[in-house]
Short mmCIF file of C-alpha atoms and ligand atoms in Angstrom, two decimals:
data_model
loop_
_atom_site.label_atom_id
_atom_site.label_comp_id
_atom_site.label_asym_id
_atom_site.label_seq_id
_atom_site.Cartn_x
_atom_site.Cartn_y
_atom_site.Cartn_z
CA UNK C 1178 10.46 4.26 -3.77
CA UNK C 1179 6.77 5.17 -2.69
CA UNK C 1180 7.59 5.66 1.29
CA UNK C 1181 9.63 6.80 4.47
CA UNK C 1182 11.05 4.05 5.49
CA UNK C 1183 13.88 5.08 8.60
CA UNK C 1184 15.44 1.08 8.40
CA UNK C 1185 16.05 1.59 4.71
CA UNK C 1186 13.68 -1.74 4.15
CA UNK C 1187 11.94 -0.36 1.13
CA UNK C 1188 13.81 -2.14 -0.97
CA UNK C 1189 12.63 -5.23 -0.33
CA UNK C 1190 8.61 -4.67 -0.86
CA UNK C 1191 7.73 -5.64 -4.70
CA UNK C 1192 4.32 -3.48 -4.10
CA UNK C 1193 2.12 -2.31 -7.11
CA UNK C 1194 0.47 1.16 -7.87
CA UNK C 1195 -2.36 -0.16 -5.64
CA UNK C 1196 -1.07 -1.93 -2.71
CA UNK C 1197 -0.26 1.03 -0.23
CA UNK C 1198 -4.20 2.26 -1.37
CA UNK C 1199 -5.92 4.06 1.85
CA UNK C 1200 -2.41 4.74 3.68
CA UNK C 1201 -0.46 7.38 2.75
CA UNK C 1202 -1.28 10.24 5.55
CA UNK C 1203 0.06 7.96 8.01
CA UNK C 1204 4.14 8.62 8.86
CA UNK C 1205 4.78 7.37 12.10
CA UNK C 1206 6.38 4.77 13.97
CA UNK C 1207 4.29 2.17 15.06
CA UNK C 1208 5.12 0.88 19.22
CA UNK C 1209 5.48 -3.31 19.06
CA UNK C 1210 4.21 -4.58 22.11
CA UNK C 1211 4.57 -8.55 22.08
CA UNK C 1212 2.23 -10.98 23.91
CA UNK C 1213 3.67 -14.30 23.02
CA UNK C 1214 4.65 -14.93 26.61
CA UNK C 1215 1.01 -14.32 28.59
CA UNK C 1216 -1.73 -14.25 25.34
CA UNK C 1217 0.94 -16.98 23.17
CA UNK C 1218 1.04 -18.84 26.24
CA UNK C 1219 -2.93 -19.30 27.20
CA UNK C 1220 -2.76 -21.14 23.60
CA UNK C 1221 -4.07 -24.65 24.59
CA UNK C 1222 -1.62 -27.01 25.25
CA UNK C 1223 1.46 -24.56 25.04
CA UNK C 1224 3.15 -24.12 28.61
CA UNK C 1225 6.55 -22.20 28.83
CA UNK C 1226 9.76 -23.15 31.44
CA UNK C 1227 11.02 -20.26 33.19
CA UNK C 1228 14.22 -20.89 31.06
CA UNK C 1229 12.15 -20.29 27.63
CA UNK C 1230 10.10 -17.54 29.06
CA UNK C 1231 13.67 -15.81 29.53
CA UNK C 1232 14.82 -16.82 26.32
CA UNK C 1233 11.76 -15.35 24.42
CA UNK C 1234 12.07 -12.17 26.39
CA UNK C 1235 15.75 -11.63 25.58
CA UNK C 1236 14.96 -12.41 21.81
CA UNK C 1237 12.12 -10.56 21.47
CA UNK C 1238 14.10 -7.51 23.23
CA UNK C 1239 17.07 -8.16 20.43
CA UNK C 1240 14.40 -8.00 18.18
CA UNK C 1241 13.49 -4.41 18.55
CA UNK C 1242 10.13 -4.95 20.58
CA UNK C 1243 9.43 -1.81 22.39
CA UNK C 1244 7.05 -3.70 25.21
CA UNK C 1245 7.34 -6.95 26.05
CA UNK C 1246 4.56 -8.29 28.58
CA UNK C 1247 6.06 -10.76 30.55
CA UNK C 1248 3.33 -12.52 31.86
CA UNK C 1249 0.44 -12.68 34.42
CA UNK C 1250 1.79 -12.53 37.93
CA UNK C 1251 -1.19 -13.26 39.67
CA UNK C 1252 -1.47 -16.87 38.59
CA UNK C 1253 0.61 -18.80 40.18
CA UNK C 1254 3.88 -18.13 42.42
CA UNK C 1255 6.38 -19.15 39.23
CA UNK C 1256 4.74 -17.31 37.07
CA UNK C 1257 5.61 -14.70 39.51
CA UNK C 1258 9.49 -15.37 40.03
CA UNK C 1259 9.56 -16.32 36.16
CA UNK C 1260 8.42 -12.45 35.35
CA UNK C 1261 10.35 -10.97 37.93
CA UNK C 1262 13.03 -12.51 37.12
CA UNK C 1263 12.67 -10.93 32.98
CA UNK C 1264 11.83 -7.36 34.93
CA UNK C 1265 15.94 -7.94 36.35
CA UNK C 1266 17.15 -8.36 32.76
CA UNK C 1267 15.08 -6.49 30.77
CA UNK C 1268 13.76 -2.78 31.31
CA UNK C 1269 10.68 -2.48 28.74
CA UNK C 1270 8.44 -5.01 30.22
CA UNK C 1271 4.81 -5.04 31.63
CA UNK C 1272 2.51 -7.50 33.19
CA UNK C 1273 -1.04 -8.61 33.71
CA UNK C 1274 -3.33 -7.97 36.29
CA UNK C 1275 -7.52 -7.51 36.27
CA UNK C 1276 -9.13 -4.41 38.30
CA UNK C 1277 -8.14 -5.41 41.79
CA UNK C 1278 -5.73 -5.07 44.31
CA UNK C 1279 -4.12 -8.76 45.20
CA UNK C 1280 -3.29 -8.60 40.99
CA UNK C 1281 -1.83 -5.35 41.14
CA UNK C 1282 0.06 -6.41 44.44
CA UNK C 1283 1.32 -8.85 42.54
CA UNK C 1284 2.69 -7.00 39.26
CA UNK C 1285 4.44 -4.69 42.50
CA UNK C 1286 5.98 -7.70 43.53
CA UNK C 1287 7.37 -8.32 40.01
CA UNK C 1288 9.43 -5.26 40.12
CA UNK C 1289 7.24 -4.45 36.61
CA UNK C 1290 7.00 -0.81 35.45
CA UNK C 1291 4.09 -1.16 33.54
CA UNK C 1292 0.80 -2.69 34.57
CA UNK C 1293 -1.53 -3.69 32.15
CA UNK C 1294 -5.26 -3.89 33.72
CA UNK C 1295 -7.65 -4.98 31.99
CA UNK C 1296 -11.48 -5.83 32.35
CA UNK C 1297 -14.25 -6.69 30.58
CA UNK C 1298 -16.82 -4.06 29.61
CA UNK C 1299 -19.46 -5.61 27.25
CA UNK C 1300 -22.42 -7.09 28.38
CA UNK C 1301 -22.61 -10.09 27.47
CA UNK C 1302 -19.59 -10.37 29.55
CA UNK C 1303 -20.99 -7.94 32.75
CA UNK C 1304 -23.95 -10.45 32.98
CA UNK C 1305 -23.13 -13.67 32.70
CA UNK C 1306 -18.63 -13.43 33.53
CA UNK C 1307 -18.54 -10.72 35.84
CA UNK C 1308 -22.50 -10.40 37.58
CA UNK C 1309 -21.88 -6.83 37.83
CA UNK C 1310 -23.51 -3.54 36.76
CA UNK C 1311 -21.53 -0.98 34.39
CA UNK C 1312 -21.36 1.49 37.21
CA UNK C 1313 -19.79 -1.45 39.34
CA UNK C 1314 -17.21 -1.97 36.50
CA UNK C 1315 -16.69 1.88 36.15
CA UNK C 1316 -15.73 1.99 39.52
CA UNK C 1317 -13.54 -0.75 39.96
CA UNK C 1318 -11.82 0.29 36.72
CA UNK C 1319 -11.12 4.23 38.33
CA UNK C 1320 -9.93 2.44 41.74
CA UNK C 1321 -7.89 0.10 40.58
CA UNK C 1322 -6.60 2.78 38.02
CA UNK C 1323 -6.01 5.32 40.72
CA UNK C 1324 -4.32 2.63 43.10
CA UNK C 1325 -1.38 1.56 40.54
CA UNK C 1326 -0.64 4.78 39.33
CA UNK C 1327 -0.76 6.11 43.32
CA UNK C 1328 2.24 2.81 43.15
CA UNK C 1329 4.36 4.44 40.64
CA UNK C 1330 3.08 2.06 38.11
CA UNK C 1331 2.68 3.25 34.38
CA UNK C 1332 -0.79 2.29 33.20
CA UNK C 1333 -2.01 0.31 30.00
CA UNK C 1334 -6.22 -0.69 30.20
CA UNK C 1335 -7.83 -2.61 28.11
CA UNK C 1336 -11.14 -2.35 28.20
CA UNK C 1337 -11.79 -6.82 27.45
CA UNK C 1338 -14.06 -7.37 24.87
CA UNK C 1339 -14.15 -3.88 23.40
CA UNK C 1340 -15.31 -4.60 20.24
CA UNK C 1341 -19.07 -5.93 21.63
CA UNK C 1342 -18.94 -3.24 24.34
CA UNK C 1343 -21.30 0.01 24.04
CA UNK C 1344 -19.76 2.60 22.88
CA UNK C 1345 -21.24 5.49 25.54
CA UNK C 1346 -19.84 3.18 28.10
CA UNK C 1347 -16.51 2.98 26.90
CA UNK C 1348 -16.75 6.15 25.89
CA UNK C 1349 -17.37 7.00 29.79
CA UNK C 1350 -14.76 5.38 31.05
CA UNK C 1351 -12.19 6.27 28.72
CA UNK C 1352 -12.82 10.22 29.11
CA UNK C 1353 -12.61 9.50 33.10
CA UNK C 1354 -9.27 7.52 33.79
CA UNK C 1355 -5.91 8.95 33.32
CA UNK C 1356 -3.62 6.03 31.87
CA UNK C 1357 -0.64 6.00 29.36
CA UNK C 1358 -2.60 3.57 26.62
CA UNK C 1359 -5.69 2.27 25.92
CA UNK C 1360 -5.57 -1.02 24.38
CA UNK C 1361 -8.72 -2.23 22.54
CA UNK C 1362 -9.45 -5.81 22.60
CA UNK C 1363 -11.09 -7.71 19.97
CA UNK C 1364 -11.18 -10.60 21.86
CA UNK C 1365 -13.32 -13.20 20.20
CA UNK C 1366 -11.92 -11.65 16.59
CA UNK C 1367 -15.05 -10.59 15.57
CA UNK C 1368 -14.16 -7.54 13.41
CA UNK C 1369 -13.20 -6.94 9.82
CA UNK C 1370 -10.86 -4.37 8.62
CA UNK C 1371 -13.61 -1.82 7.36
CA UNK C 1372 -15.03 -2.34 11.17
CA UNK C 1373 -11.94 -2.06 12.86
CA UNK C 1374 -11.08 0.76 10.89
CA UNK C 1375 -14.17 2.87 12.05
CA UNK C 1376 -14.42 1.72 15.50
CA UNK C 1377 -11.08 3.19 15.67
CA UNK C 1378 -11.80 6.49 14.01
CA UNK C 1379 -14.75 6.46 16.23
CA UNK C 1380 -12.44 5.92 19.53
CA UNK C 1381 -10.71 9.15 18.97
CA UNK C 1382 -13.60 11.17 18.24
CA UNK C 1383 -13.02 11.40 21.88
CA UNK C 1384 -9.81 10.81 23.22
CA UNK C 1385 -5.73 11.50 22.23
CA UNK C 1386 -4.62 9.17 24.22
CA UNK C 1387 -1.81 6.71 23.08
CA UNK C 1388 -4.23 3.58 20.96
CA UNK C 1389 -3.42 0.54 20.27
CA UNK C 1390 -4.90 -2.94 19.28
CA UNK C 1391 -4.95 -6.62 20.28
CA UNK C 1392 -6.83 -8.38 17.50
CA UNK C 1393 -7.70 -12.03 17.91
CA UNK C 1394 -7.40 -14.95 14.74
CA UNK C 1395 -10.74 -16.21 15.30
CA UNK C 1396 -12.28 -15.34 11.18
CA UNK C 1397 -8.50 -15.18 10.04
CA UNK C 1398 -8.44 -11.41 10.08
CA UNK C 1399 -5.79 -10.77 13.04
CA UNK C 1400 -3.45 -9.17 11.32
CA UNK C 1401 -5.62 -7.29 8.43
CA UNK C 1402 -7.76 -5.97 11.54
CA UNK C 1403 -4.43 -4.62 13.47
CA UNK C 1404 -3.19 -2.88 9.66
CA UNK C 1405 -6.68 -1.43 9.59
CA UNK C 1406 -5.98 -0.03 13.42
CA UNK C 1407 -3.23 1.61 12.46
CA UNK C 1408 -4.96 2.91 9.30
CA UNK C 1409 -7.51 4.46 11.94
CA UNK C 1410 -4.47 6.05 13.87
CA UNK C 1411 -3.29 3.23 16.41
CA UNK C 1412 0.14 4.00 17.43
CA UNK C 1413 0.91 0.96 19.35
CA UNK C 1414 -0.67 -2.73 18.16
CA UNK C 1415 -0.44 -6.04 20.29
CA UNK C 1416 1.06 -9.58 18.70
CA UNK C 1417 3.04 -12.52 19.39
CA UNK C 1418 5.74 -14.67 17.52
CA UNK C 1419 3.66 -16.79 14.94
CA UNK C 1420 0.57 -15.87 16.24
CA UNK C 1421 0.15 -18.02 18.98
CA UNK C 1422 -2.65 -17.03 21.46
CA UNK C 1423 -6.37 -18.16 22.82
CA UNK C 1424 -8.22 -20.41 20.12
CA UNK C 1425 -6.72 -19.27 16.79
CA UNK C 1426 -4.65 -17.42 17.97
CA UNK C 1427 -3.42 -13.31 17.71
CA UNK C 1428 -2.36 -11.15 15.25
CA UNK C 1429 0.82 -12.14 14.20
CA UNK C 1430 4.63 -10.35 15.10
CA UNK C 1431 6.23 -11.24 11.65
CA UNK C 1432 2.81 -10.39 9.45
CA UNK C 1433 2.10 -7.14 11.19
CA UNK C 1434 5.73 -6.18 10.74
CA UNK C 1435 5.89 -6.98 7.47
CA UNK C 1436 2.35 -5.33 6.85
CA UNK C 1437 3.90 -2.27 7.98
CA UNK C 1438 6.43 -2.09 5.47
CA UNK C 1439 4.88 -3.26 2.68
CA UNK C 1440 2.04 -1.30 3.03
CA UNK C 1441 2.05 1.47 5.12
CA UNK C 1442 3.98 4.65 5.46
CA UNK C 1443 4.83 3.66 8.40
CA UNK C 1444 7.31 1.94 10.66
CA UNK C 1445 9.13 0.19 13.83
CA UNK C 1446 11.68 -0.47 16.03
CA UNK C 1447 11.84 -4.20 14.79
CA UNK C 1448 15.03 -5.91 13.45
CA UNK C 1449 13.68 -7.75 10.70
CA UNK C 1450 16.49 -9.94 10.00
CA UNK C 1451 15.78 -11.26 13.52
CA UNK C 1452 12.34 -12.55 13.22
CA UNK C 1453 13.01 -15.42 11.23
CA UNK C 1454 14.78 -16.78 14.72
CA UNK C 1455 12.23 -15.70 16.92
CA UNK C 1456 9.97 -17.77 15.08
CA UNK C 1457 12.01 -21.14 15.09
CA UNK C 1458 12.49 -20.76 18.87
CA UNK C 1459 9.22 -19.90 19.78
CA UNK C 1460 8.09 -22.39 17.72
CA UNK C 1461 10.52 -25.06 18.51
CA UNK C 1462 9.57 -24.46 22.72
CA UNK C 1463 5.91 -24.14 21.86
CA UNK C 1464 5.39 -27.46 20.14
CA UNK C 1465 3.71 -24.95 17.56
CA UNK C 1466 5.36 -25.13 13.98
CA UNK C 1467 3.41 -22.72 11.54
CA UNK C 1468 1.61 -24.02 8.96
CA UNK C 1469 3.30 -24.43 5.52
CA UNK C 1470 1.62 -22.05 4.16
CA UNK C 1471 1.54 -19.45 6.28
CA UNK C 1472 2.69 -15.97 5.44
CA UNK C 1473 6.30 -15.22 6.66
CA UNK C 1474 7.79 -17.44 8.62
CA UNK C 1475 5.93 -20.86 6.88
CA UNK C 1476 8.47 -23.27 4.80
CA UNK C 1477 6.70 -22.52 1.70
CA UNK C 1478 6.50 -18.59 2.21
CA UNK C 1479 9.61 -18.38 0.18
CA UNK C 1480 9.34 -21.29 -1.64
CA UNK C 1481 8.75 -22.01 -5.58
CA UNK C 1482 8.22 -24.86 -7.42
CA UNK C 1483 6.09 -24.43 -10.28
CA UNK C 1484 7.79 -24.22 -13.86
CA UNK C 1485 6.86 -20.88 -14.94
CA UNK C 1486 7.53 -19.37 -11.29
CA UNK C 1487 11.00 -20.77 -11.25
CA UNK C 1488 11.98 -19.42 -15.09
CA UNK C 1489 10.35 -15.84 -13.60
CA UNK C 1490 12.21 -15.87 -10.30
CA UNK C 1491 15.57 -17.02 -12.00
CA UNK C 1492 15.23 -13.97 -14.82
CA UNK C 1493 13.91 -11.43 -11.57
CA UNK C 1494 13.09 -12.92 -8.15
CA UNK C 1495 10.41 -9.37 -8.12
CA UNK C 1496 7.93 -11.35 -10.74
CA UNK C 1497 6.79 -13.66 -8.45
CA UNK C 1498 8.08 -12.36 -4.83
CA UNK C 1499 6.34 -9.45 -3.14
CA UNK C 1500 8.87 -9.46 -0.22
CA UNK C 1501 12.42 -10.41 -0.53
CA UNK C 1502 13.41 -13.27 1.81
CA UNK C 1503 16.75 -11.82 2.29
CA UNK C 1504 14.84 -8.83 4.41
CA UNK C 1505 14.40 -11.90 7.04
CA UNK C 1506 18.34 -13.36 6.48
CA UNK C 1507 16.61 -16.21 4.71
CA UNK C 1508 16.96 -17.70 0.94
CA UNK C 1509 14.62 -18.61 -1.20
CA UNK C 1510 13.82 -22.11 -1.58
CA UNK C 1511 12.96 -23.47 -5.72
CA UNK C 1512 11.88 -26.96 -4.82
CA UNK C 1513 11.68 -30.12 -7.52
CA UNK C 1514 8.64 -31.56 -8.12
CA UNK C 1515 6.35 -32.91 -11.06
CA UNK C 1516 5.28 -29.33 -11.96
CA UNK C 1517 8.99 -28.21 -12.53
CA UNK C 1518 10.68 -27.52 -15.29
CA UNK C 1519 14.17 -27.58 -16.64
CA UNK C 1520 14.93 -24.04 -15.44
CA UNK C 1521 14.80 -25.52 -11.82
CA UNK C 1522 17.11 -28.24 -12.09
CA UNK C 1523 19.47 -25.96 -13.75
CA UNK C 1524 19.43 -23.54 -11.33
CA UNK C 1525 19.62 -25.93 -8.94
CA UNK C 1526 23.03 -28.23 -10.26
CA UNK C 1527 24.74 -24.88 -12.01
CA UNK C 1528 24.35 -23.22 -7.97
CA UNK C 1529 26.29 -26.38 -7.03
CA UNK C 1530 28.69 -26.46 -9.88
CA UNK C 1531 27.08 -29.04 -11.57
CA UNK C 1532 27.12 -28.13 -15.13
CA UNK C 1533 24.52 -30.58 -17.51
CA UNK C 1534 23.36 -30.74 -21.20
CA UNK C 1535 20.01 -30.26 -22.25
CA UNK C 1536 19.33 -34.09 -22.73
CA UNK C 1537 20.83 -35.09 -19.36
CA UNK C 1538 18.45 -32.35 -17.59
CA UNK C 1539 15.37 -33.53 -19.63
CA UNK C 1540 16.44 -37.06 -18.33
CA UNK C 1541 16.60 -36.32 -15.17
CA UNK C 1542 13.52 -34.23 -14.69
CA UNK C 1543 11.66 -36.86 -16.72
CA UNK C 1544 13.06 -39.29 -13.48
CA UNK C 1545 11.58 -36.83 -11.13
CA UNK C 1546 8.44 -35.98 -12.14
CA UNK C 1547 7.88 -40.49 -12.40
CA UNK C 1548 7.83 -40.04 -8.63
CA UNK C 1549 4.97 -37.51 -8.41
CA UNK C 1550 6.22 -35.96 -5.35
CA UNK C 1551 8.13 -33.50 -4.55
CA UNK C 1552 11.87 -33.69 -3.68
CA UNK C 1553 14.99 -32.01 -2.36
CA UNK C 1554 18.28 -31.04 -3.67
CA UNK C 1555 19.86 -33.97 -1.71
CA UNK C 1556 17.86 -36.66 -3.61
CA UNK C 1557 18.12 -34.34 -6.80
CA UNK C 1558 21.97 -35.25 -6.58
CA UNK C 1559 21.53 -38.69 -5.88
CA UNK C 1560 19.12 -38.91 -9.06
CA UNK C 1561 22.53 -37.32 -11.03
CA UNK C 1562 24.49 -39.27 -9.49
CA UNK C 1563 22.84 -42.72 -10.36
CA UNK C 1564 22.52 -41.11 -14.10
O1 KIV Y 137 -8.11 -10.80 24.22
C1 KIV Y 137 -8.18 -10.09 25.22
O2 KIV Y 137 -9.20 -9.45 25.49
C2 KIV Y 137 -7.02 -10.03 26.11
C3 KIV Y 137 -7.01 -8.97 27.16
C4 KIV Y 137 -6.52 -9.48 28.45
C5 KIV Y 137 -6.21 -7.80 26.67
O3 KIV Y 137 -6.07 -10.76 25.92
ZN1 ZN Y 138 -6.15 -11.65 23.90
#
């Protein structure tokens, strides 16, 4: 209705007059590169086979995402085999390295195409991480720059910790390296979207070089901080599947997808009807189930149980949905509980063929709501049943 949409998704975005407020100018298509197998995996405690690693890359390629960075080849001899062995299957790949030349032998090694360097540039983090001056850091950055590009390699540099770092420095460095992105780092997720949004705009005061953003969980704001990127004119944003990542994690795949759609002009290469998947299997090899309540991909996203939200859902699904779960090849979940009401048992037995009078659903819900819990449509049955 309101946008360009190339995957024909509109249709399932329940937006209001005000919801795609500040966008508008922006038609584009938005790159998706994923993280979930080197950022997802530094989440503490979560440790990947070189079986799931594969399986996450060849789902995340299904999926539509246009770079998938495999992992960190300088850490340990599996994690080298493990990425070359994704670089076989899989063409749109990159890895990990920091500004020096045993890393970047390494991502060589991995038969990668695309290197992604990064270092840290603030300095808080030149002082007391690295013990080196900026010009030390500008330097390493060009050589290190000038040595995987003189191997072939496609560049992406981030400069770490962006977001604290001076902005005539990175200004300085960005104006002197030749690279195919810059990715900016918020990596202790200390922005907000009105910050993100004009550090951005700020960024390409002075450069038209491909953007993009990897925005870090830490004050909740992952994914409203990547949106406001792309506001700013990111065209490529960093995530992994259910946000896993280093203390609270990164800006979620399925939210910043979704985001997207709903509120943007804009779009990707993403299969949305796969994500839903992704997320199980991530979740199911990461030991990491999503809360509940999280957007997307948590069991309640979709879920309704409140009297009034199951009569309005049954009459229109759009009064009380803004996304349709169908876009993700999922259904809609109207759960019983003591705040349901007859609607919901209705629904519930006529969608199984059960057909009840008034009285016998009033009895039955009366039955339910005695157990002050919430229950599913197996014990629902019983309940009839035993009635
Ligand atoms: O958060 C961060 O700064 C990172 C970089 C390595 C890109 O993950
Ligand atoms: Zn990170």
């Amino acid at each position: 209705m309101y946008f360009y949409d190339s995957r024909g998704y509109g249709d399932f975005f329940n937006m209001g007059e005000y919801s795609r407020m500040g966008y508008g100018q922006v038609r584009k298509k938005i790159s998706i590169f994923d993280t979930t197998l080197r950022d997802g995996e530094q989440t503490p405690g979560v440790s990947f086979s070189m079986k799931e690693k594969h399986n996450i890359a060849m789902k995340l390629n299904d999926a539509g995402v246009n770079i998938i960075e495999a992992g960190f080849p300088a850490v340990s001899s599996d994690e080298l085999k493990t990425v070359k062995r994704i670089n076989n299957d899989i063409d749109n790949t990159c890895s990990l390295a920091r500004c020096n030349i045993k890393d970047i032998d390494r991502v060589i090694e991995s038969d990668s195409s695309i290197i992604h360097l990064f270092i840290a540039t603030s300095d808080i983090h030149l002082q007391y991480k690295l013990k080196m001056s900026r010009d030390q850091v500008f330097d390493k950055i060009i050589n290190s720059i000038e040595y995987a590009r003189s191997h072939g390699l496609k560049v992406i540099f981030s400069p770490e910790d962006a977001t604290r770092s001076n902005m005539d420095f990175m200004e300085r460095i960005i104006r002197a390296i030749d690279v195919d992105t810059v990715n900016f780092p918020d990596t202790i997720g200390i922005m907000n979207p009105m910050s993100m949004y004009y550090f951005i705009k700020k960024i390409k005061e002075f450069t038209d070089r491909k953007i993009s953003v990897h925005c870090h969980n830490d004050f909740g704001m992952a994914t409203a901080n990547t949106l406001a990127g792309i506001m700013a004119g990111a065209d490529e944003v960093q995530v992994t599947v259910n946000g896993i990542g280093e203390r609270a994690g990164n800006a979620s795949l399925e939210e910043v997808v979704s985001s997207i759609y709903g509120f943007s002009d804009s779009c990707t290469d993403i299969k949305m009807e796969k994500l839903y998947g992704l997320s199980r299997y991530v979740s199911s090899v990461s030991g990491i189930t999503p809360q509940k309540n999280k957007a997307i991909t948590g069991e309640n996203a979709f879920s309704h149980e409140a009297g009034i939200h199951v009569q309005g859902i049954i009459n229109n699904p759009k009064t009380y949905e803004a996304i349709n779960p169908e876009i993700f090849g999922v259904k809609r979940r109207i759960v019983i509980g003591k705040h349901s009401g007859k609607a919901a048992v209705k629904y519930i037995l006529e969608s199984r063929g059960i057909y009840k009078t008034e009285d016998e659903i009033n009895n039955i819900l009366k039955i339910i709501k005695n157990e002050n819990k919430t229950v599913d449509d197996e014990y629902l049955l019983q309940v009839v049943k035993n009635e």
